[in-house]
Coordinates of C-alpha atoms in Angstrom, one line a residue:
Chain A
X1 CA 27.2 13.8 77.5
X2 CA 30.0 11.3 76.5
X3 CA 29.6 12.1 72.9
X4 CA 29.9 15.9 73.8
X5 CA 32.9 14.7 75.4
X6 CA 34.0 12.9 72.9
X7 CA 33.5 15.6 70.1
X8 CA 35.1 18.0 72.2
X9 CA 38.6 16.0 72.2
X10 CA 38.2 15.2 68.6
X11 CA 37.8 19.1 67.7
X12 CA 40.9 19.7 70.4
X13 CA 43.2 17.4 68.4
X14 CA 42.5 19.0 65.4
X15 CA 43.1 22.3 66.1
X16 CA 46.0 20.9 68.2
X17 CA 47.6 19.2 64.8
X18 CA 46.1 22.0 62.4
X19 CA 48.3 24.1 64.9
X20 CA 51.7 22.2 64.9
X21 CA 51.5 22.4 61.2
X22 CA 50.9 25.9 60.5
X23 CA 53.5 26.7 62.7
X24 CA 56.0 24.4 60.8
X25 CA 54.9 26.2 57.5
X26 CA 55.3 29.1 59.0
X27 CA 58.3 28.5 60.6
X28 CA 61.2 30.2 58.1
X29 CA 59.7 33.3 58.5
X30 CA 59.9 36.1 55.7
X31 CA 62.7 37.5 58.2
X32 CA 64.5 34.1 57.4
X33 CA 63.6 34.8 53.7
X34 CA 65.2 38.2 53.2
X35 CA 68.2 37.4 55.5
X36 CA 69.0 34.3 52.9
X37 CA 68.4 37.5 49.8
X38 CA 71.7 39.0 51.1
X39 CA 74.0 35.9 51.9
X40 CA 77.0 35.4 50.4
X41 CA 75.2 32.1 49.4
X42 CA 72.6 33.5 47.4
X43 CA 75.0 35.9 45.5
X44 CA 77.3 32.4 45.3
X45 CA 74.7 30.8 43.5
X46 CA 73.6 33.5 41.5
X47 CA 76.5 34.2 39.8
X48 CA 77.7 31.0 39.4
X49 CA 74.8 30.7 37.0
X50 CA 75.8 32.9 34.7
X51 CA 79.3 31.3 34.0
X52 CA 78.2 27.9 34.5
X53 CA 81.2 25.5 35.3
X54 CA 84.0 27.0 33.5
X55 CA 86.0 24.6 35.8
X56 CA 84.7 21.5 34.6
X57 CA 85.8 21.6 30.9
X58 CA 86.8 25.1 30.3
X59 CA 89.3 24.7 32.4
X60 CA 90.9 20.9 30.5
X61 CA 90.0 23.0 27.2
X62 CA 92.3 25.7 27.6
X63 CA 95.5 23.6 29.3
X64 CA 94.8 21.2 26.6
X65 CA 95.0 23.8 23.6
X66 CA 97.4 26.1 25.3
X67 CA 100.1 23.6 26.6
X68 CA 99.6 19.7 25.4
X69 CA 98.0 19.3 22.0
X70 CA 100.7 21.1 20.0
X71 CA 103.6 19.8 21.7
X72 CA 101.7 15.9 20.5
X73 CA 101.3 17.3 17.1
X74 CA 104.8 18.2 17.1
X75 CA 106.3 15.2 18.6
X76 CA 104.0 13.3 16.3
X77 CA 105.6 15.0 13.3
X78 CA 108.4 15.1 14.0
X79 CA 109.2 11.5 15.6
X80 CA 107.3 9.4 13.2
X81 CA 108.7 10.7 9.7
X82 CA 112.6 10.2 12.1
X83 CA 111.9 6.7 13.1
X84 CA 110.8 5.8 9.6
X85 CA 114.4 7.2 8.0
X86 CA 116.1 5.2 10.5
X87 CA 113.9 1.8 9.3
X88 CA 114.5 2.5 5.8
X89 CA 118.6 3.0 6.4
X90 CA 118.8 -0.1 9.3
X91 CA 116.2 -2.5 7.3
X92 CA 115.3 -1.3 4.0
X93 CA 112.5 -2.0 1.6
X94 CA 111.1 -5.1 1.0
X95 CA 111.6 -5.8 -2.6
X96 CA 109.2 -7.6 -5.2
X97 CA 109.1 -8.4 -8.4
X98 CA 106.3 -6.8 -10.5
X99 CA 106.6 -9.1 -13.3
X100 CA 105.1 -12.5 -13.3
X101 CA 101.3 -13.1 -12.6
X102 CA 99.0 -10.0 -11.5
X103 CA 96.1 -10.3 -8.7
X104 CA 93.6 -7.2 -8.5
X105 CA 93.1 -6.3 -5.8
X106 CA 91.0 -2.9 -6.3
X107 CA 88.1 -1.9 -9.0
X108 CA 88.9 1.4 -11.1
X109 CA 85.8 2.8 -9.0
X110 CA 87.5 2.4 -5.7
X111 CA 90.7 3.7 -6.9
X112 CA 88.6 6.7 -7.8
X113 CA 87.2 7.0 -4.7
X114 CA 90.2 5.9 -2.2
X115 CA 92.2 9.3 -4.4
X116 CA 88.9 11.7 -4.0
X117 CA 89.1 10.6 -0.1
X118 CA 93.1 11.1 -0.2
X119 CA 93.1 14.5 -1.5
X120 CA 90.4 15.5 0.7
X121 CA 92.0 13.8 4.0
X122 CA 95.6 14.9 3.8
X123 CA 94.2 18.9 2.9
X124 CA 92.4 18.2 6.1
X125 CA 95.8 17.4 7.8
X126 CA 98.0 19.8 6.3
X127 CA 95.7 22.4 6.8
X128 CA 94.8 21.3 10.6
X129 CA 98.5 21.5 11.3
X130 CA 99.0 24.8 9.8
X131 CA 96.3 26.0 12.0
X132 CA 97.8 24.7 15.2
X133 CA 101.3 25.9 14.0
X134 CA 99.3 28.9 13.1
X135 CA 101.7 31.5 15.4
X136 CA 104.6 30.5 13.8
X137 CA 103.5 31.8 10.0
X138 CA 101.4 34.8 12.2
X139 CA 98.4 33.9 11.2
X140 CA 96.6 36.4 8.9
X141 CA 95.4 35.5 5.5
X142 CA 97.1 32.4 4.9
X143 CA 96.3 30.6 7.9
X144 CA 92.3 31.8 7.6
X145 CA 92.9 30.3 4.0
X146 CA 94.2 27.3 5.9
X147 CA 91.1 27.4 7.9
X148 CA 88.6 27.8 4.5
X149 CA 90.3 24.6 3.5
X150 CA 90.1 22.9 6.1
X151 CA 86.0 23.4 5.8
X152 CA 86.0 22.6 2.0
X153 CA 88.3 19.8 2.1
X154 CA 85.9 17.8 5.5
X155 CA 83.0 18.4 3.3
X156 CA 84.7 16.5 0.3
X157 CA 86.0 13.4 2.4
X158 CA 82.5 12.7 3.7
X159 CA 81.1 11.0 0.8
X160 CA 84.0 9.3 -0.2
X161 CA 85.0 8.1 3.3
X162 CA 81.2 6.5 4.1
X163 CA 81.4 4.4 0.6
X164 CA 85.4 3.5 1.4
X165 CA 83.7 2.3 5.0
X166 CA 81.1 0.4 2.6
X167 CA 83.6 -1.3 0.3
X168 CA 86.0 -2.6 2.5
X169 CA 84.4 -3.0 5.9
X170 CA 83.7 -6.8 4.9
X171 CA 87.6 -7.6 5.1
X172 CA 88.4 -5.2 7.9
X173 CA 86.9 -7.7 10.8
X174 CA 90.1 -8.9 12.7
X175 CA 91.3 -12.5 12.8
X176 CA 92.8 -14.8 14.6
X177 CA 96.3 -14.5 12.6
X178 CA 96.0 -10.4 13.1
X179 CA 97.3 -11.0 16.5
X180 CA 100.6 -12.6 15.1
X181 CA 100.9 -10.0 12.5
X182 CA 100.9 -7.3 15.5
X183 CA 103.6 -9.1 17.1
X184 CA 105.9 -9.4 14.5
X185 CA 104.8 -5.8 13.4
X186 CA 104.3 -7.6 10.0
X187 CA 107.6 -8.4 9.3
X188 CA 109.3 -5.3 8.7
X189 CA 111.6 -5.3 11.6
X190 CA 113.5 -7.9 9.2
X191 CA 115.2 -8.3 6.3
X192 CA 114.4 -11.8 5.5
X193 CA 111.5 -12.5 2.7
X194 CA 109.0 -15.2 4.3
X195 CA 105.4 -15.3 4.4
X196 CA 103.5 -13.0 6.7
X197 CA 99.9 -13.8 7.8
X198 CA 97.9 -11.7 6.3
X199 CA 94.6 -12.1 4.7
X200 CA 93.4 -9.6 1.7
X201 CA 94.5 -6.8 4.3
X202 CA 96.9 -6.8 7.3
X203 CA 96.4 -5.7 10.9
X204 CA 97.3 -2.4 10.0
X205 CA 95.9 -2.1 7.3
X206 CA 92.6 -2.9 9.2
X207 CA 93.7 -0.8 12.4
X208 CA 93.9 2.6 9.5
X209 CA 90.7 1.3 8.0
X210 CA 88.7 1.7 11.2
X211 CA 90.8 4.5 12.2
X212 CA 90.3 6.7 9.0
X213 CA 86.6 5.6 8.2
X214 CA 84.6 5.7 11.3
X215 CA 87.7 8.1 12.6
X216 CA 87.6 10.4 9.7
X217 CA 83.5 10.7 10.2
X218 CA 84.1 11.5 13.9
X219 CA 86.1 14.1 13.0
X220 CA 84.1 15.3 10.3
X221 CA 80.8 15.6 13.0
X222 CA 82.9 16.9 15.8
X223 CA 84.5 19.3 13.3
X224 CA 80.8 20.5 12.6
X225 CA 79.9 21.2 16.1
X226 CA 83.1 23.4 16.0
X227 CA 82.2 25.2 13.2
X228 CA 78.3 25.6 13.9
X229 CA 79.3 26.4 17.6
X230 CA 75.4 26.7 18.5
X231 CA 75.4 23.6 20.9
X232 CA 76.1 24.3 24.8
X233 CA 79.4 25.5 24.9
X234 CA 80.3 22.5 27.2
X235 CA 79.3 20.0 24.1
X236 CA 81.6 22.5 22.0
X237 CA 84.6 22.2 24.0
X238 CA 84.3 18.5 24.2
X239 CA 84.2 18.0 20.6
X240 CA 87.2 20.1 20.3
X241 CA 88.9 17.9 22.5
X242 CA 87.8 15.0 21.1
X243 CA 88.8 16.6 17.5
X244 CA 92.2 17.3 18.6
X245 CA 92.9 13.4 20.2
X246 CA 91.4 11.9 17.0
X247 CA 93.6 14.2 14.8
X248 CA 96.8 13.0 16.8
X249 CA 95.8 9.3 16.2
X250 CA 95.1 10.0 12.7
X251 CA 98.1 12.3 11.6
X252 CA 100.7 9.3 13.3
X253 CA 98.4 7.2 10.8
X254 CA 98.6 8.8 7.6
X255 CA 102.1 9.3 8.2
X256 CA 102.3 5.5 8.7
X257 CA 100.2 4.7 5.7
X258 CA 102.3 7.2 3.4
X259 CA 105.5 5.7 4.5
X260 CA 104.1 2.1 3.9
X261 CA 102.8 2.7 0.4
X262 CA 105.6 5.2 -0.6
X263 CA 108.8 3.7 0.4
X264 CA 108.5 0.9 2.5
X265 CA 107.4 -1.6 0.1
X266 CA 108.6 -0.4 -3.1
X267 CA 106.4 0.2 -5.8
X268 CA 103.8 -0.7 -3.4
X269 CA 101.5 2.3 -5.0
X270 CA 101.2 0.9 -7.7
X271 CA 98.5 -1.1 -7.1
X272 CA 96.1 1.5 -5.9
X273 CA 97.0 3.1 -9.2
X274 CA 96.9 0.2 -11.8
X275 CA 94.4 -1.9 -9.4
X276 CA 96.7 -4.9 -9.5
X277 CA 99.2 -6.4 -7.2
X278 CA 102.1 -8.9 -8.5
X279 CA 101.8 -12.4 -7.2
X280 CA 105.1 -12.6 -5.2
X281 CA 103.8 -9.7 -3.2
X282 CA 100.9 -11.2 -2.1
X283 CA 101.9 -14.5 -1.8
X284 CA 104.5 -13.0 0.8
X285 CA 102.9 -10.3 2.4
X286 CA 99.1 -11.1 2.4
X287 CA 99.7 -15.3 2.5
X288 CA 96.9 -16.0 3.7
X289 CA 94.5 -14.2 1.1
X290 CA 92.7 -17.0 -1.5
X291 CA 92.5 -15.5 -4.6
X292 CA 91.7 -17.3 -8.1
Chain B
X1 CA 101.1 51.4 36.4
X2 CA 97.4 51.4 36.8
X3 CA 95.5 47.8 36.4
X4 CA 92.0 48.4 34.0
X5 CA 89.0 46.3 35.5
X6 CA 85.5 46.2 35.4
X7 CA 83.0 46.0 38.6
X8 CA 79.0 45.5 37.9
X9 CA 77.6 46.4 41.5
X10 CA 74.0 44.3 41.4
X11 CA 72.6 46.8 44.3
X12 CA 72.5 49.2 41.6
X13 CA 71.9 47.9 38.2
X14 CA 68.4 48.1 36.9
X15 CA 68.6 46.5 33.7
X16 CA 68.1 49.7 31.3
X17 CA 70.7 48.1 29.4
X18 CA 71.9 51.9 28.4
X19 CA 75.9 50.4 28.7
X20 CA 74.9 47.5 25.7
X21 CA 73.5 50.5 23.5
X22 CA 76.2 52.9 24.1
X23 CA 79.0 50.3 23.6
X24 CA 77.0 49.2 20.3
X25 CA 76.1 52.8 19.0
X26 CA 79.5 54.1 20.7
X27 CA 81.6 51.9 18.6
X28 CA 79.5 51.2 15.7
X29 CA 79.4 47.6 16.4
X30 CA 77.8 45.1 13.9
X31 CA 74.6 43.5 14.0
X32 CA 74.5 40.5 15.7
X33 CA 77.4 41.4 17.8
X34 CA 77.4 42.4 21.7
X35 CA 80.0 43.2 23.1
X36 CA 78.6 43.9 26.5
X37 CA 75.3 42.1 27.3
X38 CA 72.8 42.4 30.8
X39 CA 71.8 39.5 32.2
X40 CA 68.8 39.4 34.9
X41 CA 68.5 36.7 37.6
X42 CA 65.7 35.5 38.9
X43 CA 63.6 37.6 37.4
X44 CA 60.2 39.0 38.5
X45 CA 61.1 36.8 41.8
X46 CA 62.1 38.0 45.3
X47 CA 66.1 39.1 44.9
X48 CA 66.1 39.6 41.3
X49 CA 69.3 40.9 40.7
X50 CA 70.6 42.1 37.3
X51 CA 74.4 42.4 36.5
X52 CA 76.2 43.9 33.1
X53 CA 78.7 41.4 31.3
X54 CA 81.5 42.2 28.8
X55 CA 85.5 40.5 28.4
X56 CA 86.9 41.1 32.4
X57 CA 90.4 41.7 30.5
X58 CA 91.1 38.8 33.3
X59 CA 95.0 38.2 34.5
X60 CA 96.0 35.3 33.1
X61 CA 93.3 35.5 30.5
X62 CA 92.7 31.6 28.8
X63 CA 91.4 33.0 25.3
X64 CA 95.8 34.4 25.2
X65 CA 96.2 30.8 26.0
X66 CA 94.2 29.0 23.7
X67 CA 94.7 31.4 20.4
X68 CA 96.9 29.7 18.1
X69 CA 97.6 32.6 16.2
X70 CA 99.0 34.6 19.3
X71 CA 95.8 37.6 17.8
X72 CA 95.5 38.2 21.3
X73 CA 97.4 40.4 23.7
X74 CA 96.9 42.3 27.0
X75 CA 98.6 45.5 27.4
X76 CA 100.3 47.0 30.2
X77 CA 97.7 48.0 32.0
X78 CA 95.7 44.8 32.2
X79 CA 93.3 45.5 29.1
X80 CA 93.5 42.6 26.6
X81 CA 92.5 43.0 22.9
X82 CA 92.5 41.0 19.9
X83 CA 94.3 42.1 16.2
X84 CA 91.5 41.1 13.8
X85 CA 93.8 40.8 10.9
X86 CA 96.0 38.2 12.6
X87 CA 92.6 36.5 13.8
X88 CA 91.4 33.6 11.7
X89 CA 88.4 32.9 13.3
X90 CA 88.6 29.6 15.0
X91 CA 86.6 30.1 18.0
X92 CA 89.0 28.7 20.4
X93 CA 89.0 31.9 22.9
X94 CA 85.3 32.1 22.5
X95 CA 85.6 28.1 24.3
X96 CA 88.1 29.1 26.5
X97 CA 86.6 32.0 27.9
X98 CA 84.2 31.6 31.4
X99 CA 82.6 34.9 30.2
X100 CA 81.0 33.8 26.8
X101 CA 82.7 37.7 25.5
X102 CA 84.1 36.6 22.2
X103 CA 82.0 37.9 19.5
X104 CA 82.2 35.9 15.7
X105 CA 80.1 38.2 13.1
X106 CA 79.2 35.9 10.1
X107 CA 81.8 35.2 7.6
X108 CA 81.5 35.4 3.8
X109 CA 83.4 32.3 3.2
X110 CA 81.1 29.1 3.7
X111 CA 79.5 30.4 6.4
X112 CA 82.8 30.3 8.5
X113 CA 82.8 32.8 11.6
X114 CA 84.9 36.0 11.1
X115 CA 87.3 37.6 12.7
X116 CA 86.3 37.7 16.7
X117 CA 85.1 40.9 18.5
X118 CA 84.7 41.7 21.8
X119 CA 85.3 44.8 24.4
X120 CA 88.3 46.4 23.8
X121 CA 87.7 48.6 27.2
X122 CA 87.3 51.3 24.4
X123 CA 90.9 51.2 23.8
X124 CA 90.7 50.2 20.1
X125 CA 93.2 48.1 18.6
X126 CA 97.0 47.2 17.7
X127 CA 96.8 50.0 14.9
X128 CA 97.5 53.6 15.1
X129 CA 95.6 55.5 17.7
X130 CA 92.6 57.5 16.2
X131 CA 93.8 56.1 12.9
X132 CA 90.6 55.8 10.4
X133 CA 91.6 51.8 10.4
X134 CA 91.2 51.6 14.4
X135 CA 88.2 53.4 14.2
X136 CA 86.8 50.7 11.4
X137 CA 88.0 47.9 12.9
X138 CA 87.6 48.0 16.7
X139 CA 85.5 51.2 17.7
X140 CA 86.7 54.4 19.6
X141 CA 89.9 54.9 21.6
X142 CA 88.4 56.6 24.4
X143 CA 91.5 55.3 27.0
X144 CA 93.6 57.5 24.8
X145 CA 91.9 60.3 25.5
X146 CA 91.6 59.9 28.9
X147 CA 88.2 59.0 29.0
X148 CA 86.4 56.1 30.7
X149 CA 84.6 53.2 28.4
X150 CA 81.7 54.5 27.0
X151 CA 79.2 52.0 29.0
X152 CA 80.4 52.8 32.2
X153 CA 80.6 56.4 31.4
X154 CA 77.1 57.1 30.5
X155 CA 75.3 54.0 33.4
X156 CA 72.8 55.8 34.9
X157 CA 73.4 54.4 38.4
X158 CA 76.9 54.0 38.3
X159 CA 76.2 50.6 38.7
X160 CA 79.3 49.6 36.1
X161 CA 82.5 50.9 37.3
X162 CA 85.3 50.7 35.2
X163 CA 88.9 51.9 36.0
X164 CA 92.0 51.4 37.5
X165 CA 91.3 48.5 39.5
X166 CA 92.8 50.0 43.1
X167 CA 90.5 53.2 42.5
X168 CA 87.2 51.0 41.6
X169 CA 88.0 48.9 44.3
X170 CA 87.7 51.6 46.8
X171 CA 84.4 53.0 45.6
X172 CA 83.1 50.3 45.6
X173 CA 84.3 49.4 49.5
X174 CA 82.9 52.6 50.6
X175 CA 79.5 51.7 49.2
X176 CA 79.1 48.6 50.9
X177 CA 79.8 50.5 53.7
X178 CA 77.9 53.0 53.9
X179 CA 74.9 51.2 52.3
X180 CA 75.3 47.7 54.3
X181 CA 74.8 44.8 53.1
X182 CA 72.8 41.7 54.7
X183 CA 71.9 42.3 58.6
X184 CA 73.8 45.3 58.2
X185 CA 70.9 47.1 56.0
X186 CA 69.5 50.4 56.5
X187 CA 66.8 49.9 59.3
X188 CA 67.4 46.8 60.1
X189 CA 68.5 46.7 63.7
X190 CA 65.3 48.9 64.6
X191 CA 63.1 46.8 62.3
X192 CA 64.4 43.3 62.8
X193 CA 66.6 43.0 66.1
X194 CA 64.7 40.2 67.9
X195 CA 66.0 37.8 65.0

């Protein structure tokens, strides 16, 4: 009798909890179901799958293109080449004397390769800018032949930008005087003629080093993505951005770089033709580089 | 003046994808170029809902923004279109745009994309109306002649309206309306009115 009893119970709280939960599964009825089908929810998230989140970084892309980038390019352009005219009036060149001992500084292969990668990096610029500038020439054939070049010109750096990386990365790692040589901005705010510390290469010399190598192959993959434009469009427009930033930070470079070699010390491209610097120039401006 | 816009109703579209052939046989569109494209959601699963997707010719559009070649315009009446021998090619519009309607067919030079395509509302181009180089170029000029684009023209269900905005905007009103939408359904009230 007890275990009747007992069974009894047991079978009631089964079908007691086997009840509970098939009305909890059953609970959003299929009423529930179709009412959530026409709900401006549904819809909401239906559609906002199709667009994905333009807000996210389709929105940034398009303020950045349409109103900041070019106005930076611009400024860039404009300022740096300005500030430079007024240094060369207010300061001047520094001034060596090329005769007298000779140090080389570069082999004939890396002058081969540092003109290759030259070429092929201030095409990129020129033809960058003339793209972003684009409106100004209306844009038509020239600026598509801007845009060819832009292509052919990437593809030639590459090569010569990983074996520039190669060659000098062992004299790019900053030291100790690098930090003084930033704060006197290497001694061209003056006129005077004293030693600046400097081993084989200055601070900015090392700062453009990084900047154009592993820069310059940043641009080159991000440029890729562009072109291909078979990623998720999210990774595309990121890698414009990131093209555009890089390009800013590069083009104030180069124009730096230019200015340095070209004018600022004079005769100071000589050595990346002939492969050797005078010894008065590098006993002043790179004094702390041992040579034999 | 009258504001051009497109309006996909989802109650009615079917997915026959008769507005992506027309548009493509209609304008003599490239290979590997859609202009208008139908996209099914959810498919095969309760509320599948299918919807027809070309350039909205938005207000304000980003892809004018972006271009730095100023190829693309809107005209008066809201419909925006590119000039393809301004274009270079970039792909800027096709990143700026929350549509994905900016169409690149392949270039000749390395690879590089052409000039971009997309919906022109079947008002063809900056060059002279019905002018063999319009025709080439961009497709027919169907708003010229007073006609409406070819896709919405020939949808079966007049799912895809596409008009002066006002006008669509209406029809569309008075379908909701008389068709219901949510509780509001055909039947419901006699079917479902406990819930």
């Amino acid at each position: 009798m007890r275990r009747l009893i007992a069974s009894g119970v047991l079978i009631m709280i089964v079908y007691a909890v086997v009840l509970v939960i098939s009305t909890a599964i059953a609970a959003p009825t299929s009423m529930d179901g179709l009412t959530r089908l026409f709900s401006p929810e549904y819809y909401a998230e239906l559609y906002g799958g199709i667009t994905g989140d333009w807000q996210k970084y389709g929105g940034p892309f398009t303020y950045l293109t349409s109103d900041i980038f070019w106005k930076i390019y611009l400024g860039i352009i404009c300022v740096v080449p300005a500030v430079f005219f007024l240094h060369y009036i207010a300061v001047g060149p520094k001034v060596f004397s090329h005769e007298g001992p000779q140090i080389r500084f570069f082999s004939r292969f890396t002058i081969v390769i540092h003109w290759l990668g030259a070429i092929a990096f201030v095409t990129c610029a020129v033809s960058g800018l003339l793209m972003i500038f684009g409106s100004f020439v209306g844009g038509g054939g020239f600026i598509r032949f801007a845009r060819y070049a832009h292509i052919v010109a990437a593809l030639v750096f590459v090569i010569p930008g990983i074996i520039m990386f190669l060659t000098w990365v062992k004299d790019m790692f900053p030291t100790l005087y690098d930090i003084k040589w930033i704060f006197i901005l290497g001694g061209y705010l003056s006129k005077q003629k004293k030693p600046i510390p400097a081993g084989k290469y200055n601070a900015g010399q090392k700062a453009w080093f990084w900047l154009s190598t592993l820069g310059g192959l940043t641009m080159a993959a991000t440029g890729y993505i562009i072109w291909e434009m078979g990623m998720a469009l999210d990774t595309v427009r990121i890698s414009a951005i990131i093209h555009n930033i890089l390009g800013i930070g590069l083009m104030a470079f180069l124009l730096t770089h230019m200015y340095m070699s070209l004018f600022a010390i004079k005769g100071a491209i000589q050595s990346m033709i002939t492969g050797y610097k005078s010894k008065d120039e590098v006993d002043h401006l790179h004094s702390r580089y041992k040579y034999e | 003046m009258a504001r051009m816009r497109f309006l996909c109703d989802t109650e009615r579209c079917i997915d026959c994808s008769g507005c992506v052939v027309a548009c493509k046989e209609g304008n003599h569109v490239p290979v590997g170029i859609n202009r208008r494209r139908v996209i099914t959601m959810k498919q095969g699963e309760p509320g599948e809902k299918s919807l027809s997707i070309a350039c909205m010719h938005c207000s304000d559009a980003p892809c004018i923004a972006v271009c730095p070649v100023d190829a693309i315009y809107q005209r008066d009446d809201g419909i925006v279109l590119v000039d393809k021998k301004t274009c270079i090619g970039c792909g800027y519009c096709f990143m700026a745009c929350p549509f994905g309607a900016p169409q690149f067919p392949k270039g000749n030079v390395f690879g590089a994309r052409g000039a971009m395509d997309k919906c022109t509302f079947c008002a063809g181009g900056p060059e002279e109306n019905f002018g063999k180089e319009e025709t080439q170029l961009y497709g027919q000029n169907r708003i010229a002649e007073g006609k409406v684009p070819l896709c919405a023209s020939m949808c079966a269900t007049k799912a895809l309206l596409a008009g002066d905005g006002s006008v669509v905007a209406d029809v569309y009103r008075d379908r909701v309306f008389k068709r219901g939408s949510g509780v509001n359904a055909w039947g419901w009230s006699k079917a479902y009115d406990k819930s």
